[in-house]
XYZ file of C-alpha atoms in Angstrom:
442
model
C -0.410 0.631 0.074
C 1.205 3.328 -0.798
C 3.022 5.501 1.929
C 0.271 8.681 2.567
C 2.997 10.500 4.047
C 4.968 11.293 1.321
C 8.014 9.663 3.127
C 10.649 6.319 1.383
C 9.774 3.170 1.894
C 11.254 2.887 5.096
C 10.283 0.053 6.013
C 8.803 -0.592 9.715
C 11.080 2.676 10.593
C 12.694 0.545 13.921
C 13.597 -2.123 15.246
C 11.694 -2.095 18.350
C 8.230 -1.159 16.054
C 5.656 -4.053 15.457
C 5.524 -6.349 12.665
C 2.977 -4.762 10.501
C -0.632 -6.377 10.263
C -2.002 -7.237 6.519
C -4.702 -5.354 5.180
C -7.718 -6.334 5.146
C -11.241 -5.923 4.488
C -12.192 -7.542 7.799
C -10.674 -5.402 9.875
C -12.958 -2.462 8.511
C -15.554 -0.489 11.272
C -13.587 3.214 11.968
C -13.681 4.043 9.116
C -17.009 3.576 8.722
C -18.249 4.888 11.894
C -16.156 8.393 10.989
C -18.412 8.361 7.313
C -21.561 7.730 8.294
C -21.063 10.564 11.478
C -19.844 12.535 9.276
C -22.125 12.845 6.562
C -25.408 14.453 8.359
C -28.543 15.639 6.281
C -27.312 18.659 5.999
C -24.191 17.602 4.207
C -26.705 16.002 1.504
C -28.915 19.116 1.462
C -25.872 21.152 0.441
C -24.432 18.742 -2.381
C -28.004 18.265 -3.340
C -28.480 22.635 -4.089
C -25.198 22.419 -5.714
C -26.365 19.871 -8.371
C -29.535 22.051 -8.699
C -28.273 25.329 -9.051
C -24.540 24.369 -11.147
C -25.812 20.690 -12.398
C -22.746 18.562 -12.937
C -19.925 21.495 -12.520
C -18.884 21.300 -8.955
C -18.854 17.767 -8.857
C -15.025 17.871 -9.371
C -15.211 19.736 -5.773
C -16.863 17.382 -4.342
C -14.650 14.233 -5.119
C -11.861 17.129 -3.638
C -13.470 17.510 -1.104
C -12.881 13.633 0.252
C -9.726 13.580 -0.696
C -8.915 16.280 1.391
C -11.066 14.372 4.461
C -8.990 11.619 3.387
C -5.931 13.410 4.496
C -7.556 15.054 7.990
C -8.873 11.903 9.034
C -5.154 9.713 7.993
C -3.295 12.442 10.208
C -5.440 12.509 13.175
C -5.352 8.343 13.414
C -1.278 8.035 12.653
C -1.073 10.929 15.507
C -2.871 7.971 17.566
C -0.736 5.319 16.535
C 2.841 6.030 15.678
C 2.905 8.296 18.947
C 0.647 6.104 21.941
C -1.117 9.359 22.250
C -4.498 11.228 22.616
C -5.557 14.492 19.938
C -5.826 15.901 22.794
C -2.694 14.848 24.904
C -0.931 16.720 21.428
C -3.442 19.280 21.422
C -2.317 20.177 24.939
C 0.960 19.387 24.681
C 0.803 23.414 22.016
C -0.158 25.240 24.924
C -3.318 25.608 27.479
C -4.540 28.201 24.782
C -5.404 24.619 22.509
C -8.000 23.988 25.752
C -9.348 26.608 26.498
C -10.594 26.393 22.459
C -11.114 22.473 23.324
C -13.543 23.305 26.011
C -15.168 25.952 24.714
C -15.817 24.710 21.936
C -17.518 21.556 22.887
C -19.425 22.893 25.343
C -21.461 25.766 22.976
C -21.086 23.343 20.359
C -22.778 20.512 22.068
C -25.316 22.675 23.609
C -26.434 23.947 19.790
C -25.385 20.792 17.822
C -27.902 18.560 20.366
C -30.920 20.307 19.495
C -30.155 20.526 15.832
C -29.307 16.896 15.631
C -32.882 15.662 17.497
C -34.700 17.311 14.886
C -33.085 16.475 11.836
C -33.833 13.190 13.278
C -36.961 13.522 13.762
C -37.922 15.790 10.379
C -37.756 11.882 8.269
C -39.754 10.381 11.088
C -42.653 13.220 11.158
C -43.273 12.278 7.603
C -42.563 8.541 7.650
C -45.485 9.286 10.448
C -47.779 11.805 10.763
C -50.488 10.846 13.138
C -48.274 9.458 14.898
C -48.634 12.749 17.542
C -51.317 15.268 16.681
C -50.232 17.963 14.174
C -49.560 20.977 16.380
C -47.262 19.630 18.304
C -44.700 19.294 15.158
C -41.843 17.269 15.428
C -40.765 17.966 18.945
C -42.186 14.694 20.690
C -40.552 12.605 17.952
C -36.831 14.747 18.503
C -37.082 14.246 22.035
C -37.445 10.797 21.284
C -34.150 10.818 18.663
C -32.253 12.061 21.414
C -33.327 9.659 24.296
C -32.545 6.814 22.201
C -29.274 7.857 20.828
C -28.595 8.504 24.693
C -30.037 4.693 25.471
C -28.387 3.469 22.766
C -24.256 4.443 23.585
C -24.785 5.064 27.457
C -25.760 1.237 27.139
C -23.777 0.068 24.410
C -19.739 0.118 24.013
C -17.715 0.614 20.866
C -18.797 -3.302 19.362
C -22.332 -2.738 19.272
C -22.121 0.786 18.106
C -20.112 0.547 15.282
C -22.464 -3.248 13.706
C -25.395 -0.553 14.326
C -23.500 2.429 12.081
C -22.190 -0.282 9.706
C -25.534 -1.552 9.567
C -27.381 2.276 9.090
C -24.787 2.710 6.729
C -25.398 -0.022 4.668
C -29.474 1.463 4.498
C -28.012 4.627 3.791
C -25.721 3.719 0.708
C -28.646 1.805 -1.212
C -30.535 4.653 -1.092
C -28.756 7.022 -2.692
C -27.321 4.611 -5.653
C -31.035 3.487 -5.740
C -32.197 7.425 -6.564
C -28.756 8.074 -8.470
C -29.597 5.266 -10.617
C -33.605 5.954 -10.924
C -33.505 9.645 -11.950
C -30.918 8.114 -14.985
C -27.744 10.831 -14.573
C -26.447 11.738 -18.642
C -22.705 10.259 -17.722
C -21.156 12.055 -20.221
C -21.670 15.943 -18.494
C -20.942 13.948 -15.173
C -17.936 13.055 -16.889
C -17.577 16.442 -17.558
C -17.585 18.044 -13.854
C -14.471 16.465 -13.687
C -12.712 18.923 -14.365
C -11.816 21.749 -12.539
C -13.923 24.739 -13.773
C -15.712 27.685 -11.889
C -19.314 27.979 -11.996
C -20.536 31.492 -14.021
C -21.799 33.129 -10.908
C -21.424 35.747 -8.468
C -19.619 34.194 -5.134
C -18.348 30.828 -7.733
C -15.066 30.880 -6.152
C -16.652 31.047 -1.801
C -19.217 28.429 -2.706
C -16.926 25.903 -4.406
C -14.956 26.554 -0.971
C -18.189 25.701 0.648
C -19.013 22.414 -1.100
C -15.343 21.039 -0.677
C -14.588 22.101 2.962
C -18.763 21.526 3.755
C -19.066 17.621 3.049
C -18.373 15.698 6.065
C -15.980 17.960 7.791
C -16.447 18.364 11.728
C -14.853 17.468 15.056
C -15.638 13.778 13.877
C -12.937 13.604 11.891
C -10.937 14.468 15.299
C -12.704 11.980 16.748
C -11.307 8.893 14.365
C -7.920 8.121 16.357
C -10.099 7.707 19.798
C -12.615 5.852 17.414
C -9.205 3.571 15.878
C -8.287 2.986 19.581
C -11.699 2.291 20.917
C -11.801 -0.660 17.707
C -8.130 -2.339 18.941
C -5.481 -1.045 16.583
C -3.272 1.225 19.522
C 0.314 1.270 17.768
C 2.078 1.227 14.178
C 1.709 -2.270 12.986
C -2.065 -1.203 12.572
C -0.748 2.051 9.892
C -1.953 0.076 7.326
C -4.870 -1.222 8.240
C -6.090 2.250 9.172
C -5.203 3.738 6.134
C -7.237 1.504 4.441
C -9.505 1.447 6.476
C -9.661 5.708 6.002
C -9.535 5.681 2.583
C -12.734 2.970 2.325
C -14.347 5.359 4.946
C -14.265 8.755 2.075
C -14.677 6.846 -1.098
C -18.221 5.907 1.203
C -18.809 9.437 1.715
C -17.871 9.974 -2.002
C -20.543 7.855 -3.160
C -22.946 9.117 -1.048
C -22.078 12.920 -2.464
C -22.070 12.289 -5.534
C -25.495 9.858 -5.797
C -27.180 13.197 -4.957
C -25.634 15.788 -6.738
C -26.493 13.472 -9.196
C -30.243 14.057 -7.896
C -29.715 17.062 -7.168
C -28.695 17.139 -10.839
C -30.808 15.669 -13.105
C -34.260 16.613 -10.833
C -34.129 19.791 -9.825
C -31.677 21.461 -12.210
C -33.327 20.696 -15.247
C -36.450 21.225 -13.905
C -35.578 24.500 -12.330
C -36.730 23.367 -9.444
C -35.948 24.389 -5.862
C -35.858 23.052 -2.495
C -35.435 24.280 1.569
C -31.512 25.024 2.712
C -31.328 22.651 6.005
C -32.245 19.571 6.611
C -35.768 20.119 5.733
C -34.653 20.290 2.128
C -34.948 16.582 2.095
C -38.752 16.606 3.245
C -39.076 18.546 -0.460
C -37.231 16.451 -2.572
C -39.244 13.789 -0.461
C -42.323 15.642 -1.798
C -40.500 16.144 -5.432
C -40.232 11.864 -5.202
C -43.540 10.442 -4.510
C -44.585 13.145 -7.365
C -42.419 11.832 -9.964
C -41.693 8.105 -9.212
C -44.713 6.886 -5.994
C -45.474 6.983 -2.550
C -42.647 3.425 -2.353
C -40.011 5.125 -3.337
C -40.499 8.562 -1.246
C -40.572 6.611 1.750
C -37.988 4.472 0.994
C -36.097 8.007 0.427
C -37.587 8.942 3.729
C -36.414 5.876 5.391
C -32.547 6.646 4.375
C -32.467 10.019 5.407
C -33.214 8.342 8.928
C -30.076 6.689 9.020
C -28.593 9.287 7.881
C -29.559 11.827 10.637
C -29.543 9.305 13.016
C -26.003 7.718 12.076
C -24.143 11.521 13.425
C -26.275 11.742 15.916
C -24.831 8.402 17.147
C -22.384 8.929 16.490
C -21.644 12.125 17.742
C -23.346 11.130 21.205
C -20.377 8.498 21.826
C -17.013 10.925 19.557
C -17.379 13.552 20.443
C -17.840 11.903 24.686
C -14.583 10.302 23.981
C -13.038 13.457 23.472
C -14.575 15.465 25.994
C -13.669 12.259 28.836
C -10.062 12.409 27.566
C -9.998 15.916 27.934
C -11.233 15.006 32.041
C -8.502 12.337 32.187
C -5.848 15.188 30.891
C -7.048 18.116 33.429
C -7.682 15.495 36.639
C -4.432 14.455 36.176
C -6.067 11.159 36.006
C -3.837 9.171 33.191
C 0.084 7.457 34.008
C 0.975 5.876 31.406
C -1.021 7.587 27.815
C -3.490 4.608 27.645
C -6.958 5.730 25.942
C -9.669 6.399 27.285
C -11.752 4.709 24.480
C -11.093 0.886 25.579
C -12.745 -0.147 28.036
C -14.180 0.864 31.658
C -13.389 4.766 30.839
C -15.869 4.517 27.966
C -19.009 3.690 30.260
C -16.308 6.940 32.905
C -18.514 8.875 34.211
C -16.450 12.626 32.116
C -18.069 10.259 29.048
C -21.882 9.848 30.604
C -21.861 13.451 31.670
C -20.631 15.211 28.247
C -23.655 12.389 27.039
C -26.078 13.653 28.406
C -25.262 17.612 27.906
C -25.840 16.207 24.433
C -29.124 15.401 25.457
C -31.163 17.056 27.727
C -29.908 20.638 27.730
C -31.084 20.887 24.236
C -34.173 19.341 24.953
C -35.373 22.926 26.267
C -33.707 24.714 22.813
C -36.433 22.500 20.656
C -39.068 24.276 22.694
C -38.171 27.782 23.391
C -36.250 27.992 20.369
C -32.181 28.672 19.708
C -31.213 31.788 21.359
C -29.323 34.008 18.830
C -26.333 34.683 20.233
C -25.084 31.243 21.566
C -26.036 30.308 16.924
C -23.726 32.900 16.263
C -21.659 31.282 18.886
C -21.661 28.271 17.497
C -21.677 28.826 14.250
C -18.295 30.804 15.053
C -16.051 28.048 16.656
C -18.045 25.454 14.372
C -15.903 27.782 11.872
C -13.032 27.729 13.404
C -12.617 24.232 14.794
C -11.587 22.988 10.979
C -8.460 24.985 10.624
C -7.754 24.304 14.094
C -7.235 20.979 13.301
C -5.525 20.757 10.211
C -3.170 23.507 11.295
C -2.175 21.734 14.869
C -2.101 18.166 13.166
C 1.077 19.809 10.844
C 2.707 21.249 13.672
C 2.300 18.120 15.468
C 3.675 15.688 13.064
C 6.484 17.636 12.210
C 7.677 17.866 15.833
C 9.690 16.092 17.739
C 6.747 14.816 19.525
C 6.288 11.915 16.100
C 8.608 9.291 15.863
C 10.364 10.523 13.002
C 9.731 7.230 11.029
C 6.177 8.474 10.888
C 6.074 12.351 10.818
C 4.788 13.913 7.712
C 6.393 13.591 4.409
C 5.316 15.885 1.819
C 2.198 14.337 0.400
C 0.759 14.919 3.909
C 2.462 18.052 4.531
C 0.844 19.994 0.970
C -3.092 18.306 1.711
C -3.092 19.283 5.242
C -1.522 23.088 4.587
C -4.503 23.111 1.443
C -6.703 21.756 4.155
C -6.164 24.775 6.782
C -5.933 27.512 4.307
C -9.248 26.578 2.836
C -10.508 26.225 6.267
C -9.634 29.501 7.418
C -11.035 31.179 4.088
C -14.009 29.438 5.115
C -13.709 30.343 8.729
C -13.047 33.953 7.760
C -15.896 34.528 5.768
C -17.694 32.987 7.891
C -16.982 35.899 10.616
C -17.143 38.190 7.763
C -21.108 37.437 7.526
C -22.055 37.619 11.061
C -24.495 39.493 12.189
C -22.371 41.188 15.208
C -23.906 44.696 15.226
C -27.081 42.245 16.306
C -25.162 39.872 18.783
C -23.695 43.055 20.810
């Protein structure tokens, strides 16, 4: 397998390193989890709208976005395996500022994201079962139910069961998105033309393109990948080839989702000049269009896929970000003495893990009924935009320093991809800050 660091072939590096394990499909798991968690309903809508607005013109941008995420997740996994330390350990070694950023981020982000994830999972359930709850209750009962079910599932199950359920839900997502892409009968000639890097002839086309590259599958769950790698039992460099195969499978899967939804947008919406709502509600709009053109069965199948997409993001964040929070608490308390990973064994069920699970579930329920505070939503947007450049640029720092064994430091390829990713996300972060209504905030 190619060395994605871009370093010359060096074997296993040192005599003390364990023999590398043969990469095999039977080991695949954490990559499926990170792909399922990172691609939410909002990401599919963004790709759908890109296809609606520009046809196949930005297909190349969607694919580049997947390649960028491969580099980020590979770097996070490589750090965990090469150093035996968690990513938060690495961040903390860069200075106290990283800890403050992480704490503020996970507290505010988790509060707002919890409500958003529950609402997203509730939308397809409300569309599938409109008569279960009174119409004037809207989606709130379904949202609360999704949050509580997600909490119970993660609370009582360890990583092995979590991974199996995520794999099943990814299978549902895969079947539904590929089926839709085939059903709309894509024009393959136009699709291949979309692989050429051409910008749409529209206002703000550069920013729209960068947003598509950076948006799909780009969340804190990329940072959680290393924790899931450890939870799988991969804890040293002998698993490096396996991790790289797993990571590539993850983002090839992501690429299939993205390309399939862009096909649907290009064929169903672009040609007919049909528009849908932005955000998760756009998928409900699409289900109505599918019902009109292809019948009730296709529309319901799509809603099942919509639910699988949303609920995998919910339970993925409930599990992965809770592990990261537990890592922060352990390090802050000085509880870890030997570099053992928090993602494994009893620590996965420790009180820090469960406290953050509760934080993701119950305080956001208040937002479902009272509406999201404007200032908090602004902070959520800005911190969310700042996290991805923070992740990319700190990985460049960590993986080029003495903190990483020489054999596993970045080569030219990884440095180039991570730097491009960092600059891309810096631009998107600046745009987010620029577009924020700060006058209303103060």
